[in-house]
Short mmCIF file of C-alpha atoms and ligand atoms in Angstrom, two decimals:
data_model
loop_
_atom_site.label_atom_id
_atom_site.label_comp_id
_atom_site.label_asym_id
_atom_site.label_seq_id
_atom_site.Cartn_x
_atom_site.Cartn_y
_atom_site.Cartn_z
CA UNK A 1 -31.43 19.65 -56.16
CA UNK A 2 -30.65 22.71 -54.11
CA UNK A 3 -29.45 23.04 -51.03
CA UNK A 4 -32.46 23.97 -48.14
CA UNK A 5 -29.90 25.56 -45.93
CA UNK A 6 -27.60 28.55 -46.83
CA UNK A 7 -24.39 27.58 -47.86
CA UNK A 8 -21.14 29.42 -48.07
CA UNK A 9 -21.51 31.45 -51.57
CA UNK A 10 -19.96 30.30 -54.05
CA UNK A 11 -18.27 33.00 -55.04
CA UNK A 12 -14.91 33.86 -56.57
CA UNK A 13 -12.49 35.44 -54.03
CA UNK A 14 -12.74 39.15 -55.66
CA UNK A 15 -16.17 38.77 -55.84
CA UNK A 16 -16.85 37.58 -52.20
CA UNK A 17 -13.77 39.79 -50.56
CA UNK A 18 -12.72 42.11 -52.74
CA UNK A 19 -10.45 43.58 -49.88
CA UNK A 20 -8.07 40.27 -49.27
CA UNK A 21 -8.43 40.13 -53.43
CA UNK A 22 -6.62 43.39 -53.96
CA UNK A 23 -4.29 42.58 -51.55
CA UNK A 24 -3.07 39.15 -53.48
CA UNK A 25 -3.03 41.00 -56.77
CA UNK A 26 -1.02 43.76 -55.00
CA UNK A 27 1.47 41.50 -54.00
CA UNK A 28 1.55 39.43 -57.29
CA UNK A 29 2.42 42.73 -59.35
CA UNK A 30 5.13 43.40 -56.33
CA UNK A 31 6.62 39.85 -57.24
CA UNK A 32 6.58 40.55 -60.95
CA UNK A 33 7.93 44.30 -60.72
CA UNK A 34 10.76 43.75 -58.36
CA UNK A 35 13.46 41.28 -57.89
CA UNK A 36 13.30 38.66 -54.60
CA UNK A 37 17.46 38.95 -54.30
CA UNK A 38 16.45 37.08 -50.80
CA UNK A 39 18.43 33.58 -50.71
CA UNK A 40 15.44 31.60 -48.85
CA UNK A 41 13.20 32.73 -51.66
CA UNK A 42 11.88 31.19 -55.25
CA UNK A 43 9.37 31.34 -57.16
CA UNK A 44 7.06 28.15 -57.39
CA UNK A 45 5.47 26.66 -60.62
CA UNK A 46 2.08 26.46 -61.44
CA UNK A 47 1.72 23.24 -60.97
CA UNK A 48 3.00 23.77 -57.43
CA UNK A 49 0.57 26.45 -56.90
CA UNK A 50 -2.36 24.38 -57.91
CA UNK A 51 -1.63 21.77 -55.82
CA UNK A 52 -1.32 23.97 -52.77
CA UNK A 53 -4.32 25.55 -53.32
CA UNK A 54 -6.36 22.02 -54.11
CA UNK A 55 -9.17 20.21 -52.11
CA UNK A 56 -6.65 18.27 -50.25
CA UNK A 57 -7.10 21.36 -47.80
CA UNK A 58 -10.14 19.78 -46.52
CA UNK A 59 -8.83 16.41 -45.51
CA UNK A 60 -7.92 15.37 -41.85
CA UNK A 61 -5.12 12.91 -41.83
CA UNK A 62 -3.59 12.12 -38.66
CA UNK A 63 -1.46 9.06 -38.54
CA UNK A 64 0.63 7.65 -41.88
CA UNK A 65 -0.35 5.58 -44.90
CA UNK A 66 -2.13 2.50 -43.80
CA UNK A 67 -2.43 3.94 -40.39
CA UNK A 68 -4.74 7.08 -39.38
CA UNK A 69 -7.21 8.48 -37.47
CA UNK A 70 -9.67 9.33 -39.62
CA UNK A 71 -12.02 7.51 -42.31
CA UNK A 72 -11.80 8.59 -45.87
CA UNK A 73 -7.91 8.30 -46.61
CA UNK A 74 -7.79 6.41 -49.98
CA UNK A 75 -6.19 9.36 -51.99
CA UNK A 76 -4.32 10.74 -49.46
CA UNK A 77 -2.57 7.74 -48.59
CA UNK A 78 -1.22 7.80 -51.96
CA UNK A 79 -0.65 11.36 -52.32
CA UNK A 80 1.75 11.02 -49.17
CA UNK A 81 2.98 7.76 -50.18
CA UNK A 82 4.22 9.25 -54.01
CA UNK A 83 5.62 12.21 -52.07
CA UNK A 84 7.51 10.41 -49.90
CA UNK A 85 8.84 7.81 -52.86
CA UNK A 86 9.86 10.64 -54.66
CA UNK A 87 11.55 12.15 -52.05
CA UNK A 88 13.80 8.60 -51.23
CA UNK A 89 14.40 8.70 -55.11
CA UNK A 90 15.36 12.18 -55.11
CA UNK A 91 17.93 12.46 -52.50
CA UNK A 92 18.85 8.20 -52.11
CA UNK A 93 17.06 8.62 -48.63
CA UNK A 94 16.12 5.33 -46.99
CA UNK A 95 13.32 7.28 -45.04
CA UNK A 96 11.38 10.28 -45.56
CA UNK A 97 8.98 12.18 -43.85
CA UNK A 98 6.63 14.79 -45.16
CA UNK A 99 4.46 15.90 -42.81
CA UNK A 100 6.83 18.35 -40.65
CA UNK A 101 4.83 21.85 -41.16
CA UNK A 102 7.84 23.93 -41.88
CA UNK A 103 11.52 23.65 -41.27
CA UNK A 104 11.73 24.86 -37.22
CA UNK A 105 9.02 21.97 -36.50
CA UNK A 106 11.19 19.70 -38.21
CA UNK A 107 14.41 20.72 -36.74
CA UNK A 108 12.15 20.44 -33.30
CA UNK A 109 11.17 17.11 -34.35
CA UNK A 110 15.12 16.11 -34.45
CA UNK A 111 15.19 17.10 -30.77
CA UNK A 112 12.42 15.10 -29.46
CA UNK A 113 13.37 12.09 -31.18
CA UNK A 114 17.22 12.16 -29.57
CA UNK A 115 17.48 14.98 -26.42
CA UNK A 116 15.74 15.11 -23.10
CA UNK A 117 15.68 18.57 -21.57
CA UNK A 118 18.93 19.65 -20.40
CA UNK A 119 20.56 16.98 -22.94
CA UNK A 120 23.51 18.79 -25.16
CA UNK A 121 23.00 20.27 -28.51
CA UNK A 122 26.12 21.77 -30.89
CA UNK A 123 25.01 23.87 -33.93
CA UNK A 124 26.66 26.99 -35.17
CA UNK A 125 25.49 30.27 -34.34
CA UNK A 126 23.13 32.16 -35.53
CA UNK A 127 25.05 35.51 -36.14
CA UNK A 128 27.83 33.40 -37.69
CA UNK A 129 25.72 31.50 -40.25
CA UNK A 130 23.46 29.06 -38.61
CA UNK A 131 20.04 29.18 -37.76
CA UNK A 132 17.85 29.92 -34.88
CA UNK A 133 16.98 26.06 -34.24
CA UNK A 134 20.44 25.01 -34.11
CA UNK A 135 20.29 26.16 -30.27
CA UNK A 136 20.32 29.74 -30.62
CA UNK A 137 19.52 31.35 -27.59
CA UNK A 138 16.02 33.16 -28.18
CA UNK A 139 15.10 29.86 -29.71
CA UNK A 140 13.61 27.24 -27.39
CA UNK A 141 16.23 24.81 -28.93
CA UNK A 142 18.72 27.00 -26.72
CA UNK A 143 16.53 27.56 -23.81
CA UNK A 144 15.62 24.12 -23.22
CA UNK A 145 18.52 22.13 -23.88
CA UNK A 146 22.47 23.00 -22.97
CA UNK A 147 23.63 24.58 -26.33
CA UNK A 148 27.01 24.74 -27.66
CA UNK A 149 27.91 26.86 -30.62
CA UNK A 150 30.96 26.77 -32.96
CA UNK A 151 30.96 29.58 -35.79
CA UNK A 152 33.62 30.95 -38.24
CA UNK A 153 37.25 32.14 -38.43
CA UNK A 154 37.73 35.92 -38.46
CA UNK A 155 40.43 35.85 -40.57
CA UNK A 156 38.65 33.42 -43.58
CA UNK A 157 34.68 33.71 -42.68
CA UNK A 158 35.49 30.01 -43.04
CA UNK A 159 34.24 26.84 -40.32
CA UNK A 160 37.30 25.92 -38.88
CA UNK A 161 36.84 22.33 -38.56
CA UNK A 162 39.80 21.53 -35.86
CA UNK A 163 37.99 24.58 -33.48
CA UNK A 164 34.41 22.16 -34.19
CA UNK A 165 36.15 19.23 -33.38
CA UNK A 166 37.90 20.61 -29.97
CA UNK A 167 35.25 21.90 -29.30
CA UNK A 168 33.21 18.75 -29.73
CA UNK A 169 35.62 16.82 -27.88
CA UNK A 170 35.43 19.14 -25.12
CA UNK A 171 31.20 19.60 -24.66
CA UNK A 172 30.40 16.19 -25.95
CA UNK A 173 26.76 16.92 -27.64
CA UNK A 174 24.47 14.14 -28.18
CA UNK A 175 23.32 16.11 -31.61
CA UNK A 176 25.61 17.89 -33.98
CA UNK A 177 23.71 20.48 -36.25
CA UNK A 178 25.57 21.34 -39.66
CA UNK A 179 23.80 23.79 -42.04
CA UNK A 180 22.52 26.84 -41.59
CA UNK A 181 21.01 30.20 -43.35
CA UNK A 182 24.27 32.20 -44.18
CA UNK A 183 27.03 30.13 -45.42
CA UNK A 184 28.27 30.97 -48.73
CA UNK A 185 30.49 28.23 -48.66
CA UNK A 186 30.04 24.57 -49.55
CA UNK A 187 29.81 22.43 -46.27
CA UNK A 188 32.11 19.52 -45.59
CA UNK A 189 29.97 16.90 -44.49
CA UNK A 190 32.79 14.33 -44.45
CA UNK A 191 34.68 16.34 -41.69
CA UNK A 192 31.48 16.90 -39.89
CA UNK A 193 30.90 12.70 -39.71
CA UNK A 194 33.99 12.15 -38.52
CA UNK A 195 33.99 14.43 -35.59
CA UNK A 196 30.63 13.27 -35.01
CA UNK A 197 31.77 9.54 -34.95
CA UNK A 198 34.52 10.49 -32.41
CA UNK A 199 32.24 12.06 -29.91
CA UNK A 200 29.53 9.26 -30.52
CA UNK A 201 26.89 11.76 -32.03
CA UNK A 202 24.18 12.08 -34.16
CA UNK A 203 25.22 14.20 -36.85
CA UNK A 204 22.06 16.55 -38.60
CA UNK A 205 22.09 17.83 -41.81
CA UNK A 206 20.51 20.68 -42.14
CA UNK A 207 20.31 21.47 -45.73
CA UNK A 208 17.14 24.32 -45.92
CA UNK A 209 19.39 26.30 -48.03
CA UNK A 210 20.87 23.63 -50.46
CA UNK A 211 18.46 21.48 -50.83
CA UNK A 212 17.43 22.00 -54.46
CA UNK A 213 21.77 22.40 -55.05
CA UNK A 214 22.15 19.13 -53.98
CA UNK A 215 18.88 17.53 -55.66
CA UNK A 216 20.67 19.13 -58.69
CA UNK A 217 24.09 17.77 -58.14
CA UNK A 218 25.96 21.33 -57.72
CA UNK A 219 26.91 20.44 -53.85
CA UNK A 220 27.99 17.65 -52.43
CA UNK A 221 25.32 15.70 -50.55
CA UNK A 222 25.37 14.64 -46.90
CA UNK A 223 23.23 11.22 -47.82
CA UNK A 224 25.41 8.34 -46.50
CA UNK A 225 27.41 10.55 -43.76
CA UNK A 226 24.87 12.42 -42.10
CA UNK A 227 22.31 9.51 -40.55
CA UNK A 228 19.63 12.55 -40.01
CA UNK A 229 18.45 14.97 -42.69
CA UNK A 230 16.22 18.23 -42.61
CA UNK A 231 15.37 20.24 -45.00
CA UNK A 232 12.43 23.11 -45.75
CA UNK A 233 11.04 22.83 -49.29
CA UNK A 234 10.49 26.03 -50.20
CA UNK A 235 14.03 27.65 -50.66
CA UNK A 236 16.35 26.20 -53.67
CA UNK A 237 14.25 22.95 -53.64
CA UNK A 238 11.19 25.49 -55.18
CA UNK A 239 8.76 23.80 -53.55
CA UNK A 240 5.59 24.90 -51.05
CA UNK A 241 6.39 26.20 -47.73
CA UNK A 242 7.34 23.12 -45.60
CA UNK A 243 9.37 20.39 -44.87
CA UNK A 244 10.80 17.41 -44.69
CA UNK A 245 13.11 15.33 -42.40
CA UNK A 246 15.30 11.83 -43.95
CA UNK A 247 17.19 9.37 -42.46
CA UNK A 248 18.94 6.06 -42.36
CA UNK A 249 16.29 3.26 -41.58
CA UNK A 250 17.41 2.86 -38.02
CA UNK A 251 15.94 6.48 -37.85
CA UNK A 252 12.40 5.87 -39.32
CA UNK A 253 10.33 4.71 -36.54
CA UNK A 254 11.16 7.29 -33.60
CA UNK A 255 11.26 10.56 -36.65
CA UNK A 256 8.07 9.76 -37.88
CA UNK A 257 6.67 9.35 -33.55
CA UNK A 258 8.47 12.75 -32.65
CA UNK A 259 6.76 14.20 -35.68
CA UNK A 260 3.02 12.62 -35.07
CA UNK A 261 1.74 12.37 -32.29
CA UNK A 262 5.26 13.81 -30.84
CA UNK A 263 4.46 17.60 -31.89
CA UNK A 264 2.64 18.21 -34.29
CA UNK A 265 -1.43 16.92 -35.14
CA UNK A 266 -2.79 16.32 -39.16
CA UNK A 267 -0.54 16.84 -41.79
CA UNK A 268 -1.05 19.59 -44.27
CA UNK A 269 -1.97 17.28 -47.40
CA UNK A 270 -2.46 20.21 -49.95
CA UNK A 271 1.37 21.18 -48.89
CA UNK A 272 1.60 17.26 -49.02
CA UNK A 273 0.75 17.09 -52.61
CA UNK A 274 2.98 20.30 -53.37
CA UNK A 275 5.67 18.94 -52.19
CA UNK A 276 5.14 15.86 -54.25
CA UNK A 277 4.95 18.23 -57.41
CA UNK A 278 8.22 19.82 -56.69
CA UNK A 279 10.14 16.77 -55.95
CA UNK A 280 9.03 15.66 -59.77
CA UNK A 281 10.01 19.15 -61.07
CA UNK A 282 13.53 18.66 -59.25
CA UNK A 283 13.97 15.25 -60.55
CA UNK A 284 13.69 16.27 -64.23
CA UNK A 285 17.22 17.24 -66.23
CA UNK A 286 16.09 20.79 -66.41
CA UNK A 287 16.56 20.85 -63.16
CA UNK A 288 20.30 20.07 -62.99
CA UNK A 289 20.52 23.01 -65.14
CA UNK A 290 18.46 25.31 -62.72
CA UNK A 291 20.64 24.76 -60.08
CA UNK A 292 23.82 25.02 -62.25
CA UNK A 293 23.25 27.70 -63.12
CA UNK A 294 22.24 29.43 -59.53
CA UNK A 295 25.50 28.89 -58.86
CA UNK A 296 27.17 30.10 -61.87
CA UNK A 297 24.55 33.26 -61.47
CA UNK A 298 26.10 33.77 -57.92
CA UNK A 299 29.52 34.03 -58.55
CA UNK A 300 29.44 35.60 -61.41
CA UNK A 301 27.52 38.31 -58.83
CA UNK A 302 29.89 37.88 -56.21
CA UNK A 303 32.64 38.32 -58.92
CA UNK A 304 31.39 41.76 -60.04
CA UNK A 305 30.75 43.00 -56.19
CA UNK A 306 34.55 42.17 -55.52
CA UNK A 307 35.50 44.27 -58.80
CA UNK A 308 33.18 46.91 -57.57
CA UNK A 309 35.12 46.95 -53.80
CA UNK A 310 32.33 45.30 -52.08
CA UNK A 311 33.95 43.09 -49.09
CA UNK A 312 32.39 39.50 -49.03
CA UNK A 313 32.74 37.34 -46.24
CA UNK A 314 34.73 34.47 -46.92
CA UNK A 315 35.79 35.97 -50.82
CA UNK A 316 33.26 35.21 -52.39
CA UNK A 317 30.54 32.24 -52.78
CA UNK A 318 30.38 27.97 -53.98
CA UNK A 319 26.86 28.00 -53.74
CA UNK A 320 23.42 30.52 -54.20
CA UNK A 321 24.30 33.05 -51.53
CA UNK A 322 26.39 36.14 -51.17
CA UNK A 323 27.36 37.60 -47.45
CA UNK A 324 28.49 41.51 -48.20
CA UNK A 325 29.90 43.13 -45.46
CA UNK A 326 29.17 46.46 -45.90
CA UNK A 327 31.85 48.36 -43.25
CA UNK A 328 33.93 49.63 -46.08
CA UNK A 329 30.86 50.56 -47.86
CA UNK A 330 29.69 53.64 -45.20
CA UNK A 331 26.53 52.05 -45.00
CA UNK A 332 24.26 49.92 -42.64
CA UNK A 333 22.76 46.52 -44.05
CA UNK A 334 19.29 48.27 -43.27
CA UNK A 335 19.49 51.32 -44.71
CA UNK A 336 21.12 49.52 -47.78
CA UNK A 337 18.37 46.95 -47.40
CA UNK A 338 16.05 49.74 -47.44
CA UNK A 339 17.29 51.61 -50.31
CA UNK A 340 17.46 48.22 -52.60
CA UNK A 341 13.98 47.97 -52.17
CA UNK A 342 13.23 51.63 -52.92
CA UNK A 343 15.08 50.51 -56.23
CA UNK A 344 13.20 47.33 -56.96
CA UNK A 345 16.07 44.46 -55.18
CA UNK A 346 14.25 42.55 -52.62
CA UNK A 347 17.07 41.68 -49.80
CA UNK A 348 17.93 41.15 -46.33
CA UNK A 349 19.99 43.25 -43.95
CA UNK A 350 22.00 40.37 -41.84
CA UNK A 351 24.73 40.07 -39.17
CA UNK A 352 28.07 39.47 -40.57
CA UNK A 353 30.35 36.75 -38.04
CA UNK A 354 31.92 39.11 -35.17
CA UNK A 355 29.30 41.93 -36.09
CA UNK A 356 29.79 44.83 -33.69
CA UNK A 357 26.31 45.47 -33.99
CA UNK A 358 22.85 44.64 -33.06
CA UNK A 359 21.34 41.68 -35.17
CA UNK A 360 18.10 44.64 -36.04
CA UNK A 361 20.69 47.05 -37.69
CA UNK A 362 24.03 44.74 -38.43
CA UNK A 363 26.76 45.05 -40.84
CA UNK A 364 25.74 42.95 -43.50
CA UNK A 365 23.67 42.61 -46.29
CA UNK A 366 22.49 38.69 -47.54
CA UNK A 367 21.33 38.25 -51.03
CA UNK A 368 21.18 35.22 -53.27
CA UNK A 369 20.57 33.64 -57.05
CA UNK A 370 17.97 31.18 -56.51
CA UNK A 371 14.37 33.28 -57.26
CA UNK A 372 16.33 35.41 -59.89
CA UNK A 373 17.63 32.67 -61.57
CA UNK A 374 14.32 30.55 -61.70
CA UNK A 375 13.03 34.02 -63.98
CA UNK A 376 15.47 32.85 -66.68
CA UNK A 377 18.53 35.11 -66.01
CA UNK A 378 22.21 34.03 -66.58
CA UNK A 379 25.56 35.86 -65.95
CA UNK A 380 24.73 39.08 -68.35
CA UNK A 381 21.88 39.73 -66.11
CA UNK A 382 24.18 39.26 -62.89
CA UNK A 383 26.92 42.00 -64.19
CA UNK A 384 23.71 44.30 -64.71
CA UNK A 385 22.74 43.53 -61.46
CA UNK A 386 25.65 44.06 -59.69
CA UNK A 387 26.09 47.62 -61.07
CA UNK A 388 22.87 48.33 -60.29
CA UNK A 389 23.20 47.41 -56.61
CA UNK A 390 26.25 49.45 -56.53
CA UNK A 391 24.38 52.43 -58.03
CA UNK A 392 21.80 52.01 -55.34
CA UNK A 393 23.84 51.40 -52.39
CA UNK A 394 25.42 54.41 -53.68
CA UNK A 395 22.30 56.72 -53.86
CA UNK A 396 21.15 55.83 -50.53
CA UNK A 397 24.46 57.34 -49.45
CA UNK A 398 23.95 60.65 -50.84
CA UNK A 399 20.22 60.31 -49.63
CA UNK A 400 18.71 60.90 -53.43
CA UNK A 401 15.61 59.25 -53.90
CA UNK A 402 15.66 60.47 -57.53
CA UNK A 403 18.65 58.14 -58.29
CA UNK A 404 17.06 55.08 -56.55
CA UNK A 405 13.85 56.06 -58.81
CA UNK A 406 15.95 55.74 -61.81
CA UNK A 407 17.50 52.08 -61.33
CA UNK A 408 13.78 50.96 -60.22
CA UNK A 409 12.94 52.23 -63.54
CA UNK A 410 15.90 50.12 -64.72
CA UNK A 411 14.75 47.42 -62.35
CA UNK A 412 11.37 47.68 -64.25
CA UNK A 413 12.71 47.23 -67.12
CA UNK A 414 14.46 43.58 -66.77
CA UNK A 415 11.49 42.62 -64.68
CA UNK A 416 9.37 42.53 -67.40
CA UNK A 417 11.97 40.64 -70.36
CA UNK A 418 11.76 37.88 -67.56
CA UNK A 419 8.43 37.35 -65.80
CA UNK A 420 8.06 35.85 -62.68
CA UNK A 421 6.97 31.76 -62.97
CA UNK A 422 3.85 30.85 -61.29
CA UNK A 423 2.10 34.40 -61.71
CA UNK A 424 -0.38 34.31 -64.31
C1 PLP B 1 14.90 28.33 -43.35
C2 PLP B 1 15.64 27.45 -42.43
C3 PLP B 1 15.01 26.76 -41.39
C4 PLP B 1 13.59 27.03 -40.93
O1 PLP B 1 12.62 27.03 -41.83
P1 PLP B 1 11.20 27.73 -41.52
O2 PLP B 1 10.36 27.07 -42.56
O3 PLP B 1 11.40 29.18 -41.72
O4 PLP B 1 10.80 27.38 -40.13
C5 PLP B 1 15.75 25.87 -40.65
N1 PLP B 1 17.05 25.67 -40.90
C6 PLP B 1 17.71 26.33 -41.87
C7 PLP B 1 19.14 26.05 -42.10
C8 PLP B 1 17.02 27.25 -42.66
O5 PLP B 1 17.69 27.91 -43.61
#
C-alpha cells in the first residue's frame, strides 16, 4: 500500500539537496587531502559513523534504563545499558553516564551536582593549559561561581604542585578540576588526591584529552583517586562527539539527576550507540597499540622540532600533544597556523602560559598525534613531518606562497599512501 498523503521523498541526500551534498563531499576530500595535526581531533571508524548516523536519531528517551518518559524504549534501554557496561569495563568505573551531550555539559553537570552559585571552584587556567569549564572567566563556570586558578611554572611549563596545594589551602574550593586542553605532560593524579583530601574536596578528572591514552594504558589513570570523572569521546577515545561523566558509586545518583532532568532533556541515542561502538573498538588489543604508538608518534615529533630549534613548552611531550612556542621562531601562532594549512597541516594557533599576547593572535602553536596516527603513520612519517612544518613555517616567513604550494604537494603525497579511516 501507498501512502495517501505526501511524504518526505525518499530521496538520497545528493539527490534531494545537492547543495548540503557537495558540501559533505567537499569536506570529506579536505579530510583525506590534508592532515588534522589538531590534538582534539581523530578520525572515527565506520562502524562509528554508521551508528551515528542510524535510526536511533528518531527516538525520544528521557529518563534512564527502566525509567523514562516515553513509550517504546525496549532497544534503547539496551543500547544505553551496553554503552554504559562497556564504559565501567573500559575504564574500572563503578558508574557511568552517557547521556551528557558534549564535554562543557558534562563538566556543567559536575557543577550542579556539588556547587551552589557563589560556591568555590579551582581549575587551571585556560591560557596555561586548562579549559574554559574549569572556571575560566568568559565561561559561565567563572561567572557564576568564585573561581580560583592555578597554572604552570615559567621556568619548566610544568604544574607546580606545592603552588596548587598553597593555593588550595589558602581558597579552600569545594571542586578541584585537573585536566585540561594543553598539557603536554602526564598529570599526577596522586598529588592532585592528596591535596584534594587535605582541603576536603571533590577532586574532577578531566581527562577529554587522554581519554583513549588511558583506555590504552599509555597514561596513568585517575580511576581510584579521582571520585569524579569527565571525559568527551571524541578526542583520543575516537569516538562520536560527546561525553561521558564516571564516578565512585556514592556519586551515581545526584550525576545522573544533575545530568537529567538537572540540565539537559533526551539523550542523543544515535551518539548513544556510537559511543557504545567506540568503547568496543578501544577495548580491543589493537587498541593498546593505537595509543602506543600516539605517543611514540609525538615525541618522536617533538624530538625532531627540538633538533630543528623549535622551543616547546615544558621540553618536549609524555603524551599526544606538542605546545611550540613560536617567539624564537619570528612568527605568530596564526600566521603559522595559517600558513600550515596553506600547506596541507591542519593546526591550532594557541596561547602559550605567560603569553604576552591576545588569546586571537598568541604565541603558540598546538598540534598533536592522535588523527595522524589513527591513518597508520609511525615515527618515519613524524621526521617527514617535522621537516615539513619547518619548511612551511619557514615559507610563511619569507611570504612565498610558491614554497607552501610545494610541501602541500608533498603533503598530497603522504595523504594518499595513508587514507583517512571512516571516509569511503
Ligand atoms: C574538549 C574539552 C572539553 C569540552 O568538550 P566540548 O565537547 O568541546 O564541549 C572539556 N574539557 C577538556 C579538558 C577538553 O579538552
Amino acid at each position: 500500500m501507498t501512502s495517501r498523503f505526501p511524504l518526505i521523498p525518499d530521496a538520497s541526500l545528493s539527490e534531494k539537496d545537492p547543495a548540503l551534498s557537495a558540501l559533505l563531499r567537499e569536506e570529506e576530500n579536505r579530510q583525506r587531502a590534508k592532515l588534522p595535526l589538531i590534538p582534539s581531533e581523530n578520525y572515527v571508524s565506520r562502524a562509528v559513523m554508521e551508528a551515528t548516523g542510524s535510526a536511533l536519531t528518531n527516538k525520544y528517551s528521557e529518563g534512564y534504563a527502566g525509567k523514562r518518559y516515553y513509550e517504546g524504549q525496549q532497544v534503547i534501554d539496551l543500547v544505553e545499558t551496553l554503552a554504559i557496561e562497556r564504559a565501567k569495563a573500559l575504564f574500572g568505573v563503578q558508574h557511568a553516564n552517557v547521556q551528557p551531550y558534549s564535554g562543557s555539559p558534562a563538566n556543567l553537570a559536575i557543577y550542579a551536582t556539588f556547587l551552589k552559585p557563589n560556591d568555590t571552584v579551582m581549575g587551571m587556567a585556560l591560557p596555561m593549559g586548562g579549559h574554559l569549564t574549569h572556571g575560566w572567566n568568559v565561561s559561565v563556570t567563572g561567572s557564576w561561581f568564585r573561581s580560583v586558578q592555578y597554572g604552570v611554572r615559567k621556568d619548566t611549563g610544568r604544574i607546580d604542585y606545592d603552588e596548587v596545594r598553597d593555593l588550595a589551602k589558602k581558597e579552600r574550593p569545594r571542586l578541584l578540576f585537573c585536566g585540561g586542553t594543553a598539557i603536554p605532560r602526564v598529570i599526577d593524579f596522586p598529588i592532585f588526591a592528596e591535596i584534594a583530601r587535605e582541603i576536603d574536596a571533590i577532586l574532577v578528572a578531566d581527562i577529554a584529552h587522554i581519554a583513549g591514552l588511558i583506555a590504552g594504558g599509555v597514561h596513568p589513570s585517575p580511576v581510584g583517586l579521582a571520585p569524579i570523572l569527565s571525559t568527551t569521546t571524541h578526542k583520543t577515545l575516537r569516538g562520536p562527539r560527546g561525553a561521558m561523566l564516571m564516578s565512585t558509586e556514592e556519586h551515581a545518583k545526584a550525576l545522573d539527576k544533575a545530568v537529567f532532568p538537572g540540565l539537559q532533556g533526551g539523550p542523543h541515542n544515535h551518539t548513544t550507540a556510537a559511543i557504545a561502538v567506540c568503547l568496543h573498538e578501544a577495548a580491543q588489543p589493537e587498541f593498546k597499540d593505537y595509543a602506543a604508538q600516539v605517543v611514540t608518534n609525538a615525541k618522536v615529533l617533538a624530538e625532531e622540532l627540538l633538533a630543528r630549534g623549535f622551543d616547546l613548552i615544558s621540553g618536549g611531550t609524555d603524551n599526544h600533544l606538542i605546545l611550540i612556542d613560536l617567539t624564537n621562531k619570528g612568527i605568530l601562532g596564526k600566521k603559522a597556523a595559517q600558513a600550515l594549512d596553506k600547506a596541507g597541516m591542519v593546526s591550532n594557533y594557541n596561547t602559550i602560559p605567560y603569553d604576552p599576547r591576545k588569546p586571537f593572535n598568541p604565541s603558540g602553536l598546538r598540534i598533536g598525534t592522535p588523527a595522524v596516527t589513527s591513518r597508520g603513520m609511525g615515527a618515519e612519517e613524524m621526521r617527514v613531518l617535522a621537516r615539513l612544518i619547518d619548511g612551511a613555517i619557514d615559507a610563511a616567513k619569507r611570504e612565498s606562497d610558491l614554497e607552501l604550494e610545494r610541501i602541500a604537494a608533498d603533503i598530497a603525497e603522504l595523504s594518499a599512501d595513508f587514507p583517512a579511516p571512516g571516509l569511503a
